[in-house]
Amino acid sequence: MNESECFQIEVTRRTVVETGATALLLAGLPHAALARAIDADPSTPSATVELKINGRSHVLNLDPRTTLLDALREHLALTGSKKGCDHGQCGACTVLIDGRRINSCLTLAAMHDGQSITTIEGLAEGGDLHPMQAAFVEHDGFQCGYCTSGQICSAVGMLSEAHAGMPSYATADLADPRAELTDVEIRERMSGNICRCAAYPNIVAAIKQSAGIPS
Ligand code: FES
Ligand code: FES
C-alpha cells in the first residue's frame, strides 16, 4: 500500500471521535511526508525534548519555538488535535497535560519535557472508546467533527476539574462548588470550545451522560 492509499481510510462516526479524523484524512494529505521534510531542514535551531504522549515516549529535536500543537501534528503525525484559530480562541487543539486541559496552540512543546500528554488518539483503551467518546457518538455530539477532538478532551478535563471542586464563573455557591453540574455550568465550563456547527445541545447531553447526570 503506498502513502496516498494509506489515507483512503473509511471515515466513520467512530473514527471521528477515536482519532479526530476529519477533513484532512478525507483530503489525503501526506502528513508523515510533511513531517519528514520539516525534520530534514538543518538550518533551524533545535532543542531536544522528550514528550510522553498517550503512554509512549518520543524524543524530538525541535525548533524551540515549536508549539505543542505543531509538534503533535507536524512532527508526530498525531493529527487528531486540530488547528482552528492557532491563537487560543476555538479550543480545537485542546489536549490533556497531566490530566489538565490546555490549548496546545498556545504552549511550546519544550515547556512540557517529561510531562504526560493525552490526545484524542490516547483516550480509547484497546478496542473500547472512552465513555466520553461513546457518549458523543450516542448523542450525535458533532456534525463536521472539526471541533470534536478538542471538545472531548476538554470535556474529560472539565469533569475532573468539577469533581475536584474547582468553581466556574457560573457557580452560584462558591462554598459548595461540587454542586450538580447544570446545563448552565457545563456550557460555561466548556465555553472555550467553539463549535461552528452549533452542536451544543448534543454536546451538553453527551457530557451529562458521561458524568452520570440524568437529562
Ligand atoms: Fe488552539 Fe484554536 S487552534 S485554540
Ligand atoms: Fe463542526 Fe463542531 S462539529 S465545528
Coordinates of N, CA and C and ligand atoms in Angstrom, one line a residue:
M1 N 0.9 -1.2 0.0 CA 0.0 0.0 0.0 C 0.9 1.2 0.0
N2 N 0.7 2.2 -1.0 CA 1.5 3.4 -1.0 C 0.9 4.4 0.0
E3 N 1.7 5.5 0.1 CA 1.3 6.5 1.2 C -0.1 7.1 0.9
S4 N -0.3 7.4 -0.4 CA -1.6 8.1 -0.6 C -2.8 7.1 -0.4
E5 N -2.5 5.8 -0.7 CA -3.5 4.8 -0.4 C -3.8 4.6 1.1
C6 N -2.7 4.9 1.9 CA -2.9 4.7 3.3 C -4.0 5.7 3.8
F7 N -4.2 6.8 3.1 CA -5.1 7.8 3.6 C -6.5 7.6 3.0
Q8 N -6.7 6.6 2.2 CA -8.0 6.3 1.8 C -8.8 5.4 2.8
I9 N -8.8 6.0 4.0 CA -9.4 5.2 5.1 C -10.9 5.6 5.2
E10 N -11.7 4.6 5.4 CA -13.2 5.0 5.6 C -13.3 5.7 6.9
V11 N -13.9 6.9 6.8 CA -14.1 7.7 8.0 C -15.5 7.5 8.5
T12 N -15.6 6.8 9.6 CA -16.9 6.5 10.2 C -17.1 7.5 11.4
R13 N -18.3 7.5 12.0 CA -18.5 8.3 13.1 C -17.6 7.9 14.3
R14 N -17.3 6.6 14.3 CA -16.4 6.1 15.4 C -15.0 6.7 15.2
T15 N -14.5 6.7 13.9 CA -13.1 7.1 13.7 C -13.0 8.6 14.0
V16 N -14.1 9.4 13.8 CA -14.0 10.8 14.1 C -13.7 11.0 15.6
V17 N -14.4 10.3 16.5 CA -14.2 10.5 17.9 C -13.0 9.8 18.4
E18 N -12.6 8.7 17.7 CA -11.5 7.9 18.2 C -10.1 8.6 17.9
T19 N -10.1 9.2 16.7 CA -8.8 9.7 16.2 C -8.9 11.1 15.8
G20 N -10.0 11.7 15.8 CA -10.2 13.1 15.3 C -10.1 13.2 13.8
A21 N -10.2 12.1 13.1 CA -10.1 12.0 11.6 C -11.3 12.9 11.0
T22 N -10.9 13.9 10.2 CA -11.9 14.6 9.6 C -11.4 15.0 8.2
A23 N -11.5 16.3 7.9 CA -11.3 16.8 6.5 C -9.9 16.4 6.0
L24 N -8.9 16.4 6.9 CA -7.5 16.2 6.4 C -7.3 14.8 5.9
L25 N -8.0 13.8 6.6 CA -7.9 12.4 6.1 C -8.6 12.3 4.8
L26 N -9.8 13.0 4.7 CA -10.5 12.9 3.5 C -9.7 13.5 2.3
A27 N -9.0 14.6 2.6 CA -8.2 15.2 1.6 C -7.0 14.4 1.2
G28 N -6.6 13.4 2.0 CA -5.5 12.6 1.7 C -4.1 13.3 1.8
L29 N -4.0 14.2 2.7 CA -2.7 14.9 2.8 C -1.7 14.0 3.5
P30 N -0.4 14.0 2.9 CA 0.6 13.1 3.4 C 1.3 13.7 4.6
H31 N 0.8 13.6 5.8 CA 1.4 14.2 7.0 C 2.7 13.7 7.3
A32 N 2.9 12.4 7.2 CA 4.2 11.8 7.5 C 5.3 12.3 6.6
A33 N 5.0 12.5 5.3 CA 6.0 13.0 4.4 C 6.3 14.5 4.8
L34 N 5.3 15.2 5.1 CA 5.5 16.6 5.5 C 6.3 16.7 6.8
A35 N 6.1 15.8 7.7 CA 6.9 15.8 9.0 C 8.3 15.5 8.7
R36 N 8.6 14.6 7.8 CA 10.0 14.2 7.4 C 10.7 15.4 6.8
A37 N 9.9 16.1 5.9 CA 10.5 17.3 5.2 C 10.9 18.4 6.2
I38 N 10.1 18.6 7.2 CA 10.4 19.6 8.2 C 11.5 19.2 9.0
D39 N 11.6 18.0 9.5 CA 12.7 17.5 10.3 C 14.0 17.5 9.6
A40 N 14.0 17.4 8.2 CA 15.2 17.4 7.5 C 15.9 18.7 7.3
D41 N 15.2 19.8 7.6 CA 15.8 21.1 7.4 C 16.8 21.4 8.5
P42 N 18.1 21.5 8.1 CA 19.2 21.6 9.1 C 19.4 23.1 9.6
S43 N 18.7 24.0 9.0 CA 19.0 25.4 9.2 C 18.3 26.0 10.5
T44 N 17.4 25.3 11.1 CA 16.7 25.8 12.2 C 17.4 25.4 13.5
P45 N 17.3 26.2 14.5 CA 17.9 25.8 15.8 C 17.1 24.7 16.4
S46 N 17.7 23.9 17.3 CA 16.9 22.8 17.8 C 17.1 22.6 19.3
A47 N 16.1 22.0 19.9 CA 16.2 21.6 21.3 C 15.7 20.2 21.4
T48 N 16.3 19.4 22.2 CA 15.9 18.1 22.4 C 14.8 18.0 23.5
V49 N 13.7 17.5 23.1 CA 12.5 17.4 24.1 C 12.0 16.0 24.1
E50 N 11.7 15.5 25.3 CA 11.0 14.2 25.4 C 9.6 14.4 25.8
L51 N 8.7 14.0 24.9 CA 7.3 14.2 25.2 C 6.7 12.8 25.4
K52 N 6.0 12.6 26.5 CA 5.3 11.4 26.8 C 3.8 11.5 26.3
I53 N 3.6 10.9 25.2 CA 2.2 11.1 24.6 C 1.5 9.8 24.5
N54 N 0.3 9.8 25.1 CA -0.5 8.6 25.1 C 0.2 7.3 25.6
G55 N 1.1 7.5 26.6 CA 1.8 6.4 27.2 C 3.1 6.0 26.4
R56 N 3.4 6.7 25.4 CA 4.7 6.5 24.6 C 5.6 7.6 24.7
S57 N 6.9 7.4 24.9 CA 7.9 8.4 24.9 C 8.4 8.7 23.5
H58 N 8.5 10.0 23.2 CA 9.0 10.5 21.9 C 10.1 11.5 22.2
V59 N 11.3 11.3 21.7 CA 12.4 12.3 21.8 C 12.5 13.0 20.5
L60 N 12.3 14.3 20.5 CA 12.3 15.1 19.3 C 13.4 16.2 19.3
N61 N 14.0 16.5 18.2 CA 14.8 17.7 18.1 C 13.9 18.7 17.4
L62 N 13.6 19.8 18.1 CA 12.6 20.8 17.6 C 13.2 22.1 17.7
D63 N 12.8 23.0 16.7 CA 13.0 24.4 16.9 C 12.3 24.8 18.2
P64 N 13.0 25.5 19.2 CA 12.4 25.7 20.5 C 11.1 26.5 20.4
R65 N 10.9 27.1 19.3 CA 9.6 27.9 19.1 C 8.4 27.1 18.7
T66 N 8.6 25.8 18.5 CA 7.6 24.9 18.1 C 6.5 24.8 19.1
T67 N 5.2 25.0 18.7 CA 4.1 24.9 19.7 C 3.9 23.4 19.9
L68 N 3.2 23.1 21.0 CA 2.9 21.7 21.2 C 2.0 21.1 20.1
L69 N 1.1 22.0 19.6 CA 0.2 21.5 18.6 C 1.0 21.2 17.3
D70 N 1.9 22.0 16.9 CA 2.7 21.7 15.7 C 3.6 20.5 15.9
A71 N 4.1 20.3 17.2 CA 4.9 19.1 17.4 C 4.0 17.8 17.2
L72 N 2.8 17.9 17.7 CA 1.9 16.7 17.6 C 1.6 16.5 16.1
R73 N 1.2 17.5 15.5 CA 0.6 17.4 14.1 C 1.7 17.2 13.1
E74 N 2.7 18.0 13.1 CA 3.7 18.1 12.0 C 4.9 17.2 12.3
H75 N 5.2 16.9 13.5 CA 6.4 16.1 13.8 C 6.1 14.6 14.2
L76 N 4.9 14.4 14.7 CA 4.5 13.1 15.1 C 3.3 12.5 14.4
A77 N 2.8 13.3 13.4 CA 1.6 12.9 12.6 C 0.4 12.5 13.5
L78 N 0.3 13.1 14.7 CA -0.9 12.9 15.5 C -1.8 14.1 15.2
T79 N -2.6 13.9 14.1 CA -3.4 15.0 13.6 C -4.8 15.0 14.2
G80 N -5.1 14.2 15.2 CA -6.4 14.3 15.8 C -6.7 15.7 16.4
S81 N -5.6 16.3 17.0 CA -5.8 17.6 17.6 C -5.8 18.6 16.4
K82 N -6.8 19.5 16.4 CA -7.0 20.3 15.2 C -6.5 21.7 15.4
K83 N -6.0 22.3 14.3 CA -5.7 23.8 14.4 C -6.8 24.5 13.8
G84 N -7.5 25.2 14.7 CA -8.7 26.0 14.2 C -8.3 27.5 14.0
C85 N -7.9 28.1 15.1 CA -7.5 29.5 15.1 C -6.0 29.8 15.2
D86 N -5.4 28.9 15.9 CA -3.9 28.9 16.3 C -3.6 30.1 17.2
H87 N -4.6 30.7 17.9 CA -4.3 31.6 18.9 C -5.3 31.6 20.1
G88 N -5.7 30.4 20.5 CA -6.3 30.3 21.8 C -7.8 30.7 21.8
Q89 N -8.5 30.7 20.7 CA -9.9 31.2 20.7 C -10.9 30.1 20.5
C90 N -10.5 29.0 19.9 CA -11.5 28.0 19.5 C -11.5 26.7 20.3
G91 N -10.4 26.3 20.8 CA -10.3 25.1 21.6 C -10.2 23.8 20.8
A92 N -10.1 23.9 19.5 CA -10.0 22.7 18.7 C -8.7 21.9 19.0
C93 N -7.7 22.6 19.5 CA -6.4 22.0 19.8 C -6.3 21.4 21.2
T94 N -7.4 21.4 22.0 CA -7.3 21.0 23.4 C -6.7 19.6 23.6
V95 N -5.7 19.5 24.4 CA -5.2 18.2 24.9 C -5.1 18.2 26.4
L96 N -4.8 17.1 27.0 CA -4.7 17.0 28.4 C -3.2 16.8 28.8
I97 N -2.7 17.6 29.7 CA -1.3 17.5 30.2 C -1.4 17.2 31.7
D98 N -0.9 16.1 32.1 CA -1.0 15.6 33.5 C -2.5 15.8 33.9
G99 N -3.4 15.5 33.1 CA -4.8 15.5 33.4 C -5.5 16.8 33.3
R100 N -4.8 17.9 33.0 CA -5.4 19.2 32.9 C -5.5 19.6 31.5
R101 N -6.6 20.2 31.1 CA -6.8 20.6 29.7 C -6.0 21.9 29.4
I102 N -5.5 21.9 28.1 CA -4.7 23.1 27.7 C -4.9 23.2 26.2
N103 N -4.8 24.5 25.8 CA -4.8 24.8 24.3 C -3.4 24.5 23.8
S104 N -3.2 23.5 23.0 CA -1.8 23.1 22.6 C -1.2 24.1 21.6
C105 N -2.1 25.0 21.0 CA -1.5 26.0 20.1 C -0.9 27.2 20.9
L106 N -1.2 27.3 22.2 CA -0.7 28.4 23.0 C 0.5 28.0 23.9
T107 N 1.0 26.9 23.7 CA 2.1 26.5 24.6 C 3.2 25.8 23.8
L108 N 4.5 26.0 24.2 CA 5.6 25.4 23.4 C 5.8 24.0 23.9
A109 N 6.2 23.2 22.9 CA 6.5 21.8 23.2 C 7.6 21.6 24.2
A110 N 8.6 22.5 24.1 CA 9.7 22.4 25.0 C 9.4 22.7 26.5
M111 N 8.2 23.3 26.7 CA 7.8 23.5 28.1 C 7.2 22.3 28.8
H112 N 7.0 21.2 28.0 CA 6.4 20.0 28.5 C 7.3 18.8 28.5
D113 N 8.5 19.0 28.5 CA 9.5 17.9 28.6 C 9.2 17.0 29.8
G114 N 9.0 15.8 29.5 CA 8.8 14.8 30.6 C 7.3 14.7 31.1
Q115 N 6.5 15.6 30.7 CA 5.1 15.6 31.2 C 4.3 14.6 30.4
S116 N 3.2 14.2 31.0 CA 2.3 13.2 30.4 C 1.2 13.9 29.6
I117 N 1.2 13.7 28.3 CA 0.2 14.3 27.4 C -0.7 13.3 26.9
T118 N -2.0 13.6 26.9 CA -3.0 12.7 26.3 C -3.7 13.5 25.2
T119 N -3.8 12.9 24.0 CA -4.5 13.5 22.9 C -5.7 12.6 22.7
I120 N -6.6 13.0 21.7 CA -7.8 12.3 21.4 C -7.4 10.8 21.0
E121 N -6.2 10.6 20.4 CA -5.8 9.3 20.0 C -5.6 8.4 21.2
G122 N -5.4 9.0 22.4 CA -5.0 8.2 23.5 C -6.1 7.9 24.5
L123 N -7.3 8.4 24.2 CA -8.4 8.2 25.2 C -9.0 6.8 25.2
A124 N -9.1 6.2 24.0 CA -9.7 4.9 24.0 C -8.7 3.9 24.6
E125 N -9.3 2.8 25.2 CA -8.4 1.8 25.7 C -8.7 0.5 25.0
G126 N -7.6 0.0 24.3 CA -7.8 -1.2 23.5 C -8.9 -0.9 22.4
G127 N -9.9 -1.7 22.4 CA -10.9 -1.5 21.4 C -12.1 -0.7 22.0
D128 N -12.0 -0.3 23.2 CA -13.1 0.4 23.8 C -13.0 1.9 23.8
L129 N -14.0 2.6 23.3 CA -14.0 4.1 23.3 C -14.0 4.5 24.8
H130 N -13.4 5.7 25.0 CA -13.6 6.3 26.3 C -15.1 6.7 26.5
P131 N -15.6 6.6 27.7 CA -17.0 6.9 27.9 C -17.5 8.2 27.3
M132 N -16.6 9.2 27.3 CA -17.0 10.5 26.7 C -17.1 10.4 25.2
Q133 N -16.2 9.6 24.6 CA -16.3 9.4 23.2 C -17.6 8.6 22.8
A134 N -17.9 7.6 23.6 CA -19.1 6.8 23.3 C -20.3 7.7 23.5
A135 N -20.3 8.6 24.4 CA -21.5 9.5 24.7 C -21.6 10.4 23.5
F136 N -20.5 11.0 23.0 CA -20.6 11.9 21.8 C -21.2 11.1 20.6
V137 N -20.8 9.9 20.4 CA -21.4 9.1 19.3 C -22.9 8.9 19.6
E138 N -23.3 8.5 20.8 CA -24.7 8.2 21.1 C -25.6 9.4 21.0
H139 N -25.0 10.6 21.3 CA -25.9 11.8 21.3 C -25.6 12.7 20.1
D140 N -24.9 12.2 19.1 CA -24.6 13.0 17.9 C -24.0 14.3 18.3
G141 N -23.0 14.3 19.1 CA -22.3 15.5 19.6 C -21.4 16.2 18.6
F142 N -21.6 15.9 17.3 CA -20.8 16.6 16.3 C -21.5 16.5 14.9
Q143 N -21.1 17.4 14.1 CA -21.5 17.3 12.7 C -20.3 17.2 11.8
C144 N -19.6 18.3 11.5 CA -18.4 18.1 10.7 C -17.3 17.4 11.4
G145 N -17.2 17.5 12.7 CA -16.2 16.8 13.5 C -14.9 17.6 13.7
Y146 N -14.8 18.8 13.2 CA -13.5 19.5 13.3 C -13.2 19.9 14.7
C147 N -14.3 20.3 15.5 CA -14.0 20.7 16.9 C -14.0 19.5 17.8
T148 N -14.4 18.4 17.4 CA -14.8 17.3 18.3 C -13.7 16.7 19.2
S149 N -12.5 16.6 18.6 CA -11.4 16.0 19.5 C -11.1 17.0 20.6
G150 N -11.2 18.3 20.3 CA -11.0 19.3 21.3 C -12.1 19.3 22.3
Q151 N -13.3 19.2 21.8 CA -14.5 19.1 22.7 C -14.4 18.0 23.7
I152 N -14.0 16.8 23.2 CA -14.0 15.6 24.0 C -12.8 15.7 25.0
C153 N -11.6 16.1 24.6 CA -10.5 16.2 25.6 C -10.9 17.3 26.6
S154 N -11.5 18.4 26.2 CA -11.9 19.4 27.1 C -12.9 18.9 28.1
A155 N -13.9 18.2 27.6 CA -14.9 17.7 28.5 C -14.4 16.7 29.5
V156 N -13.4 15.9 29.1 CA -12.8 15.0 30.1 C -12.1 15.8 31.2
G157 N -11.3 16.8 30.8 CA -10.6 17.6 31.7 C -11.6 18.4 32.6
M158 N -12.7 18.9 32.0 CA -13.7 19.7 32.7 C -14.3 18.9 33.8
L159 N -14.7 17.6 33.6 CA -15.3 16.8 34.6 C -14.3 16.6 35.8
S160 N -13.1 16.4 35.4 CA -12.1 16.2 36.5 C -12.0 17.5 37.4
E161 N -12.0 18.7 36.7 CA -12.0 19.9 37.5 C -13.2 20.1 38.4
A162 N -14.4 19.7 37.8 CA -15.6 19.9 38.6 C -15.6 18.9 39.8
H163 N -15.1 17.7 39.5 CA -15.1 16.7 40.6 C -14.1 17.1 41.7
A164 N -13.1 17.9 41.3 CA -12.1 18.3 42.3 C -12.6 19.6 43.0
G165 N -13.8 20.1 42.6 CA -14.3 21.2 43.4 C -13.9 22.6 42.8
M166 N -13.4 22.6 41.6 CA -13.0 23.9 41.1 C -14.2 24.6 40.6
P167 N -14.5 25.8 41.1 CA -15.7 26.5 40.6 C -15.5 27.1 39.2
S168 N -16.7 27.5 38.7 CA -16.6 28.2 37.4 C -17.3 29.6 37.6
Y169 N -17.2 30.4 36.5 CA -17.9 31.7 36.6 C -19.4 31.6 36.9
A170 N -20.0 30.4 36.5 CA -21.4 30.2 36.7 C -21.8 29.6 38.0
T171 N -20.8 29.2 38.8 CA -21.0 28.6 40.1 C -21.7 29.5 41.1
A172 N -22.9 29.2 41.5 CA -23.7 30.1 42.3 C -23.2 30.2 43.7
D173 N -22.8 29.0 44.3 CA -22.3 29.0 45.7 C -20.9 28.5 45.7
L174 N -20.0 29.5 45.9 CA -18.5 29.1 45.9 C -18.2 28.3 47.1
A175 N -19.1 28.3 48.2 CA -18.8 27.4 49.3 C -19.2 26.0 49.0
D176 N -19.9 25.8 47.9 CA -20.3 24.4 47.5 C -20.1 24.2 46.0
P177 N -18.8 24.3 45.6 CA -18.5 24.2 44.1 C -18.8 22.8 43.6
R178 N -19.0 21.8 44.4 CA -19.3 20.5 43.9 C -20.8 20.3 43.7
A179 N -21.6 21.3 43.7 CA -23.0 21.2 43.4 C -23.2 20.6 42.0
E180 N -24.4 20.2 41.7 CA -24.7 19.5 40.5 C -24.3 20.3 39.3
L181 N -23.7 19.6 38.3 CA -23.3 20.3 37.0 C -24.6 20.5 36.2
T182 N -25.1 21.7 36.3 CA -26.3 22.1 35.5 C -25.9 22.3 34.0
D183 N -26.9 22.4 33.1 CA -26.6 22.8 31.8 C -25.8 24.1 31.7
V184 N -26.2 25.1 32.5 CA -25.5 26.4 32.5 C -24.1 26.2 32.9
E185 N -23.8 25.4 34.0 CA -22.5 25.2 34.4 C -21.6 24.5 33.3
I186 N -22.2 23.5 32.7 CA -21.5 22.8 31.6 C -21.2 23.7 30.5
R187 N -22.1 24.5 30.1 CA -21.9 25.4 28.9 C -20.8 26.5 29.3
E188 N -20.9 26.9 30.5 CA -19.8 27.9 30.9 C -18.4 27.3 31.0
R189 N -18.4 26.1 31.6 CA -17.1 25.4 31.7 C -16.5 25.0 30.3
M190 N -17.4 24.8 29.4 CA -17.0 24.4 28.0 C -16.9 25.6 27.0
S191 N -17.0 26.8 27.6 CA -17.2 27.9 26.7 C -15.9 28.2 25.9
G192 N -14.8 27.6 26.2 CA -13.6 27.8 25.5 C -13.5 26.9 24.2
N193 N -14.5 26.1 24.0 CA -14.5 25.2 22.9 C -15.7 25.6 22.0
I194 N -15.3 26.1 20.8 CA -16.3 26.6 19.9 C -16.7 25.5 18.9
C195 N -18.0 25.5 18.6 CA -18.5 24.5 17.6 C -19.2 25.3 16.5
R196 N -18.6 25.4 15.3 CA -19.2 26.2 14.3 C -20.5 25.6 13.7
C197 N -20.6 24.2 14.0 CA -21.8 23.5 13.5 C -22.9 23.7 14.6
A198 N -22.6 24.3 15.7 CA -23.6 24.5 16.8 C -24.2 23.3 17.3
A199 N -23.4 22.3 17.5 CA -23.9 21.0 18.1 C -24.0 21.1 19.6
Y200 N -24.1 22.3 20.2 CA -24.0 22.5 21.6 C -25.0 21.6 22.4
P201 N -26.3 21.6 22.1 CA -27.3 20.8 22.9 C -26.8 19.4 23.0
N202 N -26.4 18.8 21.9 CA -26.0 17.4 21.9 C -24.7 17.2 22.6
I203 N -23.8 18.2 22.6 CA -22.5 18.1 23.3 C -22.8 18.1 24.8
V204 N -23.7 19.0 25.3 CA -24.1 19.0 26.7 C -24.7 17.7 27.1
A205 N -25.6 17.2 26.2 CA -26.3 15.9 26.6 C -25.2 14.8 26.7
A206 N -24.2 14.8 25.8 CA -23.2 13.7 25.9 C -22.4 13.9 27.2
I207 N -22.0 15.1 27.5 CA -21.3 15.3 28.7 C -22.1 14.8 30.0
K208 N -23.3 15.2 30.0 CA -24.2 14.8 31.1 C -24.2 13.3 31.2
Q209 N -24.4 12.6 30.1 CA -24.4 11.1 30.1 C -23.1 10.6 30.7
S210 N -22.0 11.1 30.2 CA -20.7 10.6 30.7 C -20.5 10.9 32.1
A211 N -21.1 12.0 32.6 CA -20.9 12.3 34.1 C -22.0 11.6 34.9
G212 N -22.9 10.9 34.3 CA -23.9 10.2 35.1 C -25.0 11.1 35.5
I213 N -25.2 12.2 34.8 CA -26.3 13.2 35.2 C -27.5 12.9 34.3
P214 N -28.7 12.7 35.0 CA -29.9 12.4 34.1 C -30.2 13.7 33.3
S215 N -30.7 13.5 32.1 CA -31.1 14.6 31.2 C -32.5 15.1 31.6
Ligands
FES1 FE1 -5.8 26.4 19.6 FE2 -7.9 27.5 18.3 S1 -6.3 26.2 17.5 S2 -7.5 27.5 20.4
FES2 FE1 -18.5 21.1 13.2 FE2 -18.2 21.4 15.8 S1 -19.0 19.6 14.8 S2 -17.4 22.6 14.3

